[in-house]
DNA sequence: TACGTAATAT
DNA sequence: AATATTACGT
């Protein structure tokens, strides 16, 4: 060991929180240890999407992202776009392969530094300084063009985020009394963030519905996933949601069946002059239970509660997120669908598409009108 | 291997 | 309550 770590070197980095992203467990462990040796606070993630979730969750103030350039779930340029551009957190990339073009490309895309593995202690020693390099405001470029004024991003309402986050005093992070399952700490004391649950926002769910509409009978988890084309969304997410969706469909059908049964009995009774003075249809409409059922059936059966959630998932720019190579289908509908999702990084106009009554079909109409 | 379903866990 | 995970049969 030619690098000796002195105690005063420790203090230099001790306020800097690094989000370490590497799919390789060994790298993750080693680099994490090295970082902690210098006094960095380390949060680890194995996938780009996990890292993104950590950042979006804003539970920790990340000063620096140190990420392996080759991650299984995201291309390095996409990683830079999604994380660096949206959060403004400085990103340092690392990789074993040293392709000059790639390095320059990453720098051009906003990376602070591209380090070639293996990472040495020296590589990490001064890395904290990047947390203090002012980041360009890249959100303004779009707004300047469109002439729209800066919309205050609402998460600044927390009023805290001033990066870099050098804690005064030796501020310990939240301790175990506040940890309820989504976090844990390994034997090193390295904080490991478990992947947060996916929240099916209205937008996400709409996209899901659209995919199902387009696919029709071929709507299976895999195909839906591909068609939705949402970074970070996994097949299991879709499968789980699909299961729930189908269950609710089934319940809906049963409800309809019940109403029809009641209707027919009433009709039957009326024809037997038991209730001859009532118009069966009228009875049906005014019969409290059946009415509720009819109303219930009109509503969107799958309306997930709106929550303040990972705007992350939907605010991710969709453009260029198909490096993972979606198979292009010849289906016209599919192409339309893709275009639509990729057009603006916005899924759908926020107008009054989403009203209660049968907004599925409204959406679908809108889809074809696109 | 992917899928669907039910049961169960978080 | 919503979502994730697991087990198991297809």
Short mmCIF file of C-alpha atoms (C1' of nucleotides) in Angstrom, two decimals:
data_model
loop_
_atom_site.label_atom_id
_atom_site.label_comp_id
_atom_site.label_asym_id
_atom_site.label_seq_id
_atom_site.Cartn_x
_atom_site.Cartn_y
_atom_site.Cartn_z
CA UNK A 1 0.00 0.00 0.00
CA UNK A 2 1.68 3.09 -1.14
CA UNK A 3 -1.23 5.22 -0.19
CA UNK A 4 -1.49 5.81 3.46
CA UNK A 5 -4.62 7.37 4.70
CA UNK A 6 -4.08 9.97 7.27
CA UNK A 7 -6.68 11.29 9.51
CA UNK A 8 -6.63 14.76 8.08
CA UNK A 9 -7.18 13.37 4.63
CA UNK A 10 -10.25 11.77 6.07
CA UNK A 11 -11.84 14.97 7.07
CA UNK A 12 -11.60 16.38 3.59
CA UNK A 13 -14.12 13.96 2.14
CA UNK A 14 -16.17 13.30 5.18
CA UNK A 15 -19.04 15.50 4.19
CA UNK A 16 -19.41 14.22 0.68
CA UNK A 17 -22.03 11.65 -0.16
CA UNK A 18 -21.27 9.48 -3.14
CA UNK A 19 -23.80 7.41 -4.94
CA UNK A 20 -21.84 4.45 -6.20
CA UNK A 21 -23.36 2.58 -9.09
CA UNK A 22 -21.94 -0.65 -10.34
CA UNK A 23 -23.62 -3.88 -11.26
CA UNK A 24 -20.55 -5.83 -10.28
CA UNK A 25 -20.79 -6.73 -6.64
CA UNK A 26 -17.07 -7.04 -6.19
CA UNK A 27 -16.38 -3.62 -7.61
CA UNK A 28 -19.18 -2.22 -5.57
CA UNK A 29 -17.76 -3.61 -2.38
CA UNK A 30 -14.17 -2.70 -3.03
CA UNK A 31 -14.75 0.81 -4.24
CA UNK A 32 -17.25 1.40 -1.52
CA UNK A 33 -14.65 0.42 1.03
CA UNK A 34 -12.07 2.62 -0.56
CA UNK A 35 -14.41 5.53 -0.58
CA UNK A 36 -15.31 5.03 3.01
CA UNK A 37 -11.69 4.88 3.89
CA UNK A 38 -11.47 8.45 2.80
CA UNK A 39 -14.53 9.31 4.77
CA UNK A 40 -17.03 9.54 1.95
CA UNK A 41 -20.55 8.65 2.76
CA UNK A 42 -21.44 5.91 0.32
CA UNK A 43 -24.75 4.83 -1.07
CA UNK A 44 -24.67 1.95 -3.47
CA UNK A 45 -26.87 0.87 -6.28
CA UNK A 46 -26.52 -1.95 -8.73
CA UNK A 47 -28.55 -0.55 -11.51
CA UNK A 48 -28.93 2.81 -13.10
CA UNK A 49 -32.60 2.80 -12.39
CA UNK A 50 -31.97 2.12 -8.74
CA UNK A 51 -29.59 5.01 -8.64
CA UNK A 52 -32.14 7.14 -10.34
CA UNK A 53 -34.73 6.17 -7.78
CA UNK A 54 -32.40 7.05 -4.95
CA UNK A 55 -31.86 10.45 -6.42
CA UNK A 56 -35.51 10.99 -7.13
CA UNK A 57 -36.47 9.92 -3.65
CA UNK A 58 -34.33 12.74 -2.35
CA UNK A 59 -33.97 11.00 0.89
CA UNK A 60 -30.27 11.50 0.67
CA UNK A 61 -28.54 14.48 -0.71
CA UNK A 62 -26.18 13.00 -3.19
CA UNK A 63 -23.16 15.13 -3.88
CA UNK A 64 -21.56 12.94 -6.46
CA UNK A 65 -22.40 9.97 -8.60
CA UNK A 66 -19.68 7.50 -9.34
CA UNK A 67 -21.02 5.08 -11.88
CA UNK A 68 -19.76 2.24 -13.96
CA UNK A 69 -20.23 3.22 -17.57
CA UNK A 70 -21.52 -0.17 -18.58
CA UNK A 71 -24.63 -0.88 -16.64
CA UNK A 72 -27.06 -3.60 -17.56
CA UNK A 73 -30.15 -1.45 -17.68
CA UNK A 74 -29.00 1.78 -19.15
CA UNK A 75 -26.65 3.04 -21.77
CA UNK A 76 -24.00 5.40 -20.47
CA UNK A 77 -25.25 8.33 -22.46
CA UNK A 78 -28.74 7.71 -21.30
CA UNK A 79 -27.44 7.49 -17.79
CA UNK A 80 -25.83 10.88 -18.16
CA UNK A 81 -28.97 12.32 -19.59
CA UNK A 82 -31.32 10.97 -17.02
CA UNK A 83 -29.22 11.51 -13.96
CA UNK A 84 -26.92 14.35 -14.70
CA UNK A 85 -29.35 16.42 -16.65
CA UNK A 86 -32.32 16.00 -14.40
CA UNK A 87 -30.62 16.19 -11.05
CA UNK A 88 -27.61 18.31 -11.76
CA UNK A 89 -25.48 16.02 -9.68
CA UNK A 90 -21.96 15.68 -10.99
CA UNK A 91 -21.29 12.29 -12.49
CA UNK A 92 -18.01 10.51 -12.71
CA UNK A 93 -17.92 7.47 -14.91
CA UNK A 94 -15.59 4.56 -14.72
CA UNK A 95 -15.00 1.58 -16.90
CA UNK A 96 -12.41 -0.99 -17.72
CA UNK A 97 -12.43 -0.31 -21.40
CA UNK A 98 -10.80 2.78 -22.57
CA UNK A 99 -12.28 3.96 -25.78
CA UNK A 100 -11.20 7.49 -26.39
CA UNK A 101 -14.27 8.26 -28.41
CA UNK A 102 -16.52 6.98 -25.66
CA UNK A 103 -14.66 8.96 -23.07
CA UNK A 104 -14.92 12.16 -25.00
CA UNK A 105 -18.53 11.41 -25.74
CA UNK A 106 -19.28 11.04 -22.08
CA UNK A 107 -17.48 14.23 -21.21
CA UNK A 108 -19.40 15.95 -23.91
CA UNK A 109 -22.59 14.60 -22.46
CA UNK A 110 -21.77 16.12 -19.13
CA UNK A 111 -19.62 13.64 -17.27
CA UNK A 112 -17.11 15.28 -14.97
CA UNK A 113 -14.53 12.60 -15.44
CA UNK A 114 -14.08 9.22 -17.00
CA UNK A 115 -11.84 6.99 -14.97
CA UNK A 116 -10.32 3.80 -16.26
CA UNK A 117 -10.58 0.81 -14.03
CA UNK A 118 -9.07 -0.46 -11.87
CA UNK A 119 -9.81 2.41 -9.60
CA UNK A 120 -7.04 3.35 -7.26
CA UNK A 121 -7.05 5.16 -4.02
CA UNK A 122 -5.50 8.11 -5.75
CA UNK A 123 -8.42 8.20 -8.13
CA UNK A 124 -10.80 8.66 -5.28
CA UNK A 125 -8.76 10.86 -3.05
CA UNK A 126 -9.51 14.12 -4.73
CA UNK A 127 -12.73 13.16 -6.30
CA UNK A 128 -14.76 15.09 -3.75
CA UNK A 129 -13.74 18.31 -5.46
CA UNK A 130 -16.10 17.63 -8.31
CA UNK A 131 -18.96 18.05 -5.91
CA UNK A 132 -18.11 21.73 -5.85
CA UNK A 133 -17.83 22.37 -9.53
CA UNK A 134 -20.82 24.43 -10.57
CA UNK A 135 -23.06 22.53 -12.92
CA UNK A 136 -24.46 24.19 -16.00
CA UNK A 137 -28.16 24.81 -15.90
CA UNK A 138 -29.26 22.80 -18.84
CA UNK A 139 -32.95 22.99 -18.28
CA UNK A 140 -32.96 26.55 -19.43
CA UNK A 141 -32.02 25.69 -22.97
CA UNK A 142 -35.38 24.22 -23.73
CA UNK A 143 -37.22 26.98 -22.04
CA UNK A 144 -35.31 29.69 -23.76
CA UNK A 145 -36.24 28.26 -27.07
CA UNK A 146 -39.87 27.92 -26.30
CA UNK A 147 -39.88 31.20 -24.47
CA UNK A 148 -41.55 29.63 -21.51
CA UNK A 149 -40.57 30.87 -18.14
CA UNK A 150 -38.89 28.63 -15.68
CA UNK A 151 -41.45 26.52 -14.04
CA UNK A 152 -40.35 26.14 -10.48
CA UNK A 153 -39.69 22.50 -9.94
CA UNK A 154 -41.85 21.54 -7.10
CA UNK A 155 -39.43 19.43 -5.21
CA UNK A 156 -37.50 22.53 -4.35
CA UNK A 157 -40.39 23.22 -2.08
CA UNK A 158 -38.59 21.21 0.49
CA UNK A 159 -36.37 24.21 0.62
CA UNK A 160 -33.32 22.25 1.45
CA UNK A 161 -31.30 21.24 -1.49
CA UNK A 162 -28.18 23.21 -1.68
CA UNK A 163 -25.55 21.11 -3.24
CA UNK A 164 -22.93 20.16 -2.29
CA UNK A 165 -24.20 19.06 1.00
CA UNK A 166 -21.53 19.50 3.54
CA UNK A 167 -23.12 18.73 6.81
CA UNK A 168 -22.13 20.91 9.65
CA UNK A 169 -21.11 18.84 12.56
CA UNK A 170 -20.77 15.17 12.07
CA UNK A 171 -24.36 14.76 11.11
CA UNK A 172 -25.26 11.15 11.20
CA UNK A 173 -27.88 10.09 8.77
CA UNK A 174 -31.23 8.85 9.85
CA UNK A 175 -30.77 5.88 12.04
CA UNK A 176 -32.48 2.61 12.32
CA UNK A 177 -35.48 3.99 14.14
CA UNK A 178 -36.50 5.59 10.91
CA UNK A 179 -35.55 2.74 8.71
CA UNK A 180 -38.59 0.73 7.89
CA UNK A 181 -37.55 -1.77 5.36
CA UNK A 182 -36.50 0.20 2.36
CA UNK A 183 -33.03 0.67 3.61
CA UNK A 184 -30.47 -1.43 5.26
CA UNK A 185 -26.89 -1.25 6.27
CA UNK A 186 -24.32 -3.88 5.62
CA UNK A 187 -21.53 -4.83 7.98
CA UNK A 188 -19.42 -1.97 6.68
CA UNK A 189 -22.00 0.60 7.50
CA UNK A 190 -22.48 1.25 3.83
CA UNK A 191 -25.99 2.37 3.20
CA UNK A 192 -27.76 0.23 0.70
CA UNK A 193 -30.96 1.46 -0.74
CA UNK A 194 -33.43 -1.19 -1.64
CA UNK A 195 -35.34 -0.57 -4.75
CA UNK A 196 -38.42 1.45 -4.01
CA UNK A 197 -41.76 0.13 -5.06
CA UNK A 198 -42.96 1.21 -8.40
CA UNK A 199 -45.95 3.43 -8.24
CA UNK A 200 -48.41 3.14 -11.04
CA UNK A 201 -49.15 6.74 -11.69
CA UNK A 202 -52.03 7.69 -13.90
CA UNK A 203 -49.61 8.40 -16.68
CA UNK A 204 -47.89 5.09 -16.29
CA UNK A 205 -51.17 3.29 -16.11
CA UNK A 206 -52.47 5.07 -19.16
CA UNK A 207 -49.45 4.01 -21.06
CA UNK A 208 -50.09 0.51 -19.85
CA UNK A 209 -53.66 0.68 -21.09
CA UNK A 210 -52.58 2.00 -24.43
CA UNK A 211 -50.12 -0.80 -24.83
CA UNK A 212 -52.84 -3.28 -24.05
CA UNK A 213 -55.17 -1.69 -26.51
CA UNK A 214 -52.63 -1.80 -29.25
CA UNK A 215 -51.57 -5.34 -28.52
CA UNK A 216 -55.02 -6.74 -28.05
CA UNK A 217 -54.87 -10.47 -27.66
CA UNK A 218 -51.10 -10.38 -27.74
CA UNK A 219 -50.93 -8.33 -24.59
CA UNK A 220 -48.47 -10.18 -22.45
CA UNK A 221 -46.03 -8.86 -19.90
CA UNK A 222 -43.12 -8.92 -22.24
CA UNK A 223 -44.85 -7.28 -25.15
CA UNK A 224 -46.48 -4.72 -22.95
CA UNK A 225 -43.17 -3.90 -21.40
CA UNK A 226 -41.55 -3.43 -24.76
CA UNK A 227 -44.33 -1.29 -26.03
CA UNK A 228 -44.50 0.88 -22.98
CA UNK A 229 -40.85 1.59 -23.36
CA UNK A 230 -40.40 3.05 -19.94
CA UNK A 231 -36.85 3.01 -18.64
CA UNK A 232 -36.58 1.17 -15.40
CA UNK A 233 -39.84 -0.62 -15.78
CA UNK A 234 -39.40 -4.32 -15.37
CA UNK A 235 -41.36 -7.23 -16.66
CA UNK A 236 -42.32 -8.27 -13.17
CA UNK A 237 -43.78 -4.84 -12.61
CA UNK A 238 -45.91 -5.21 -15.67
CA UNK A 239 -46.84 -8.77 -14.83
CA UNK A 240 -47.97 -7.82 -11.40
CA UNK A 241 -49.95 -4.90 -12.68
CA UNK A 242 -51.44 -6.98 -15.43
CA UNK A 243 -52.59 -9.52 -12.93
CA UNK A 244 -54.30 -6.89 -10.90
CA UNK A 245 -55.77 -5.35 -14.01
CA UNK A 246 -57.24 -8.62 -15.19
CA UNK A 247 -58.66 -9.35 -11.78
CA UNK A 248 -60.44 -6.05 -11.79
CA UNK A 249 -61.69 -6.74 -15.29
CA UNK A 250 -63.10 -10.02 -14.09
CA UNK A 251 -64.79 -8.37 -11.16
CA UNK A 252 -66.24 -5.85 -13.53
CA UNK A 253 -67.67 -8.56 -15.71
CA UNK A 254 -69.18 -10.31 -12.74
CA UNK A 255 -70.79 -7.09 -11.68
CA UNK A 256 -72.28 -6.61 -15.08
CA UNK A 257 -73.53 -10.17 -15.05
CA UNK A 258 -75.17 -9.62 -11.70
CA UNK A 259 -76.95 -6.50 -12.86
CA UNK A 260 -78.20 -8.30 -15.88
CA UNK A 261 -79.43 -11.15 -13.74
CA UNK A 262 -81.34 -8.81 -11.54
CA UNK A 263 -82.69 -7.08 -14.57
CA UNK A 264 -83.97 -10.27 -16.07
CA UNK A 265 -85.59 -11.42 -12.85
CA UNK A 266 -87.32 -8.13 -12.56
CA UNK A 267 -88.44 -8.38 -16.11
CA UNK A 268 -89.62 -11.88 -15.50
CA UNK A 269 -91.51 -10.79 -12.44
CA UNK A 270 -93.06 -7.97 -14.36
CA UNK A 271 -94.21 -10.29 -17.10
CA UNK A 272 -95.85 -12.39 -14.42
CA UNK A 273 -97.71 -9.30 -13.30
CA UNK A 274 -96.09 -9.44 -9.91
CA UNK A 275 -94.75 -5.97 -10.40
CA UNK A 276 -96.90 -5.12 -13.32
CA UNK A 277 -97.22 -1.47 -12.48
CA UNK A 278 -93.47 -0.94 -12.84
CA UNK A 279 -91.54 -0.57 -15.95
CA UNK A 280 -88.74 -3.09 -15.49
CA UNK A 281 -86.13 -0.79 -16.87
CA UNK A 282 -87.30 1.94 -14.57
CA UNK A 283 -87.11 -0.41 -11.64
CA UNK A 284 -83.65 -1.37 -12.63
CA UNK A 285 -82.51 2.19 -12.81
CA UNK A 286 -84.01 3.14 -9.51
CA UNK A 287 -83.20 0.06 -7.62
CA UNK A 288 -80.52 1.30 -5.25
CA UNK A 289 -78.17 -1.63 -5.42
CA UNK A 290 -78.22 -2.10 -9.10
CA UNK A 291 -77.75 1.56 -9.64
CA UNK A 292 -74.64 1.61 -7.56
CA UNK A 293 -73.39 -1.32 -9.46
CA UNK A 294 -74.03 0.30 -12.74
CA UNK A 295 -72.16 3.35 -11.66
CA UNK A 296 -69.35 1.33 -10.27
CA UNK A 297 -69.01 -0.40 -13.53
CA UNK A 298 -68.71 2.82 -15.43
CA UNK A 299 -65.80 3.99 -13.41
CA UNK A 300 -62.37 3.04 -14.33
CA UNK A 301 -61.84 -0.17 -12.57
CA UNK A 302 -58.19 0.24 -12.26
CA UNK A 303 -57.97 3.78 -11.19
CA UNK A 304 -54.92 3.81 -9.07
CA UNK A 305 -54.74 6.49 -6.46
CA UNK A 306 -52.85 9.49 -7.53
CA UNK A 307 -49.83 9.97 -5.43
CA UNK A 308 -46.92 12.21 -5.33
CA UNK A 309 -44.57 9.72 -6.74
CA UNK A 310 -41.65 9.13 -8.86
CA UNK A 311 -42.21 11.80 -11.35
CA UNK A 312 -38.94 10.28 -12.20
CA UNK A 313 -40.44 7.54 -14.18
CA UNK A 314 -42.41 9.76 -16.39
CA UNK A 315 -40.23 12.80 -16.56
CA UNK A 316 -37.39 10.81 -17.92
CA UNK A 317 -36.83 11.92 -21.44
CA UNK A 318 -37.95 9.15 -23.65
CA UNK A 319 -35.97 10.16 -26.62
CA UNK A 320 -33.04 7.93 -27.34
CA UNK A 321 -33.92 5.46 -24.71
CA UNK A 322 -34.09 2.67 -27.19
CA UNK A 323 -30.46 1.80 -27.21
CA UNK A 324 -31.49 -1.42 -25.65
CA UNK A 325 -32.75 -2.26 -29.06
CA UNK A 326 -36.45 -2.57 -29.13
CA UNK A 327 -37.44 -4.80 -31.93
CA UNK A 328 -39.17 -2.71 -34.45
CA UNK A 329 -42.42 -4.17 -35.51
CA UNK A 330 -44.06 -3.61 -38.79
CA UNK A 331 -47.32 -2.96 -37.11
CA UNK A 332 -48.46 0.51 -37.88
CA UNK A 333 -50.06 0.92 -34.52
CA UNK A 334 -46.91 0.07 -32.73
CA UNK A 335 -44.92 2.63 -34.60
CA UNK A 336 -47.48 5.24 -33.93
CA UNK A 337 -47.41 4.29 -30.33
CA UNK A 338 -43.70 4.58 -30.09
CA UNK A 339 -43.62 7.90 -31.85
CA UNK A 340 -46.17 9.21 -29.52
CA UNK A 341 -44.35 8.16 -26.41
CA UNK A 342 -41.09 9.41 -27.69
CA UNK A 343 -42.30 12.64 -29.04
CA UNK A 344 -41.74 14.93 -26.13
CA UNK A 345 -40.79 13.05 -23.09
CA UNK A 346 -44.34 13.68 -22.13
CA UNK A 347 -46.73 10.88 -22.45
CA UNK A 348 -49.88 12.66 -23.22
CA UNK A 349 -51.39 16.03 -23.09
CA UNK A 350 -52.60 16.78 -19.68
CA UNK A 351 -55.84 18.23 -20.82
CA UNK A 352 -59.13 16.65 -20.09
CA UNK A 353 -58.31 13.35 -21.56
CA UNK A 354 -58.54 11.73 -18.23
CA UNK A 355 -62.08 12.23 -17.16
CA UNK A 356 -63.87 9.58 -15.28
CA UNK A 357 -66.18 8.12 -17.77
CA UNK A 358 -64.60 5.68 -20.01
CA UNK A 359 -61.38 7.47 -20.34
CA UNK A 360 -59.85 4.39 -21.72
CA UNK A 361 -61.61 4.76 -24.99
CA UNK A 362 -61.05 8.47 -24.95
CA UNK A 363 -57.40 7.82 -24.64
CA UNK A 364 -57.55 5.38 -27.40
CA UNK A 365 -59.32 7.80 -29.66
CA UNK A 366 -56.74 10.34 -28.82
CA UNK A 367 -54.12 7.83 -29.68
CA UNK A 368 -55.39 7.35 -33.15
CA UNK A 369 -55.88 11.04 -33.66
CA UNK A 370 -52.34 11.73 -32.72
"C1'" DT B 1 -38.58 -19.77 -21.04
"C1'" DA B 2 -42.57 -17.13 -20.69
"C1'" DC B 3 -47.06 -17.06 -19.00
"C1'" DG B 4 -51.12 -17.12 -15.77
"C1'" DT B 5 -52.87 -17.70 -11.29
"C1'" DA B 6 -53.21 -17.86 -6.46
"C1'" DA B 7 -51.27 -17.17 -2.20
"C1'" DT B 8 -48.48 -14.60 0.53
"C1'" DA B 9 -45.15 -10.98 1.89
"C1'" DT B 10 -43.88 -6.19 2.42
"C1'" DA C 1 -54.08 -0.69 -0.23
"C1'" DA C 2 -50.80 -1.31 -3.70
"C1'" DT C 3 -47.13 -3.68 -5.19
"C1'" DA C 4 -43.68 -7.45 -5.01
"C1'" DT C 5 -42.53 -12.06 -4.58
"C1'" DT C 6 -43.06 -16.83 -4.67
"C1'" DA C 7 -44.78 -21.32 -5.95
"C1'" DC C 8 -46.68 -24.12 -9.19
"C1'" DG C 9 -48.97 -25.79 -13.19
"C1'" DT C 10 -49.22 -24.88 -18.29
#
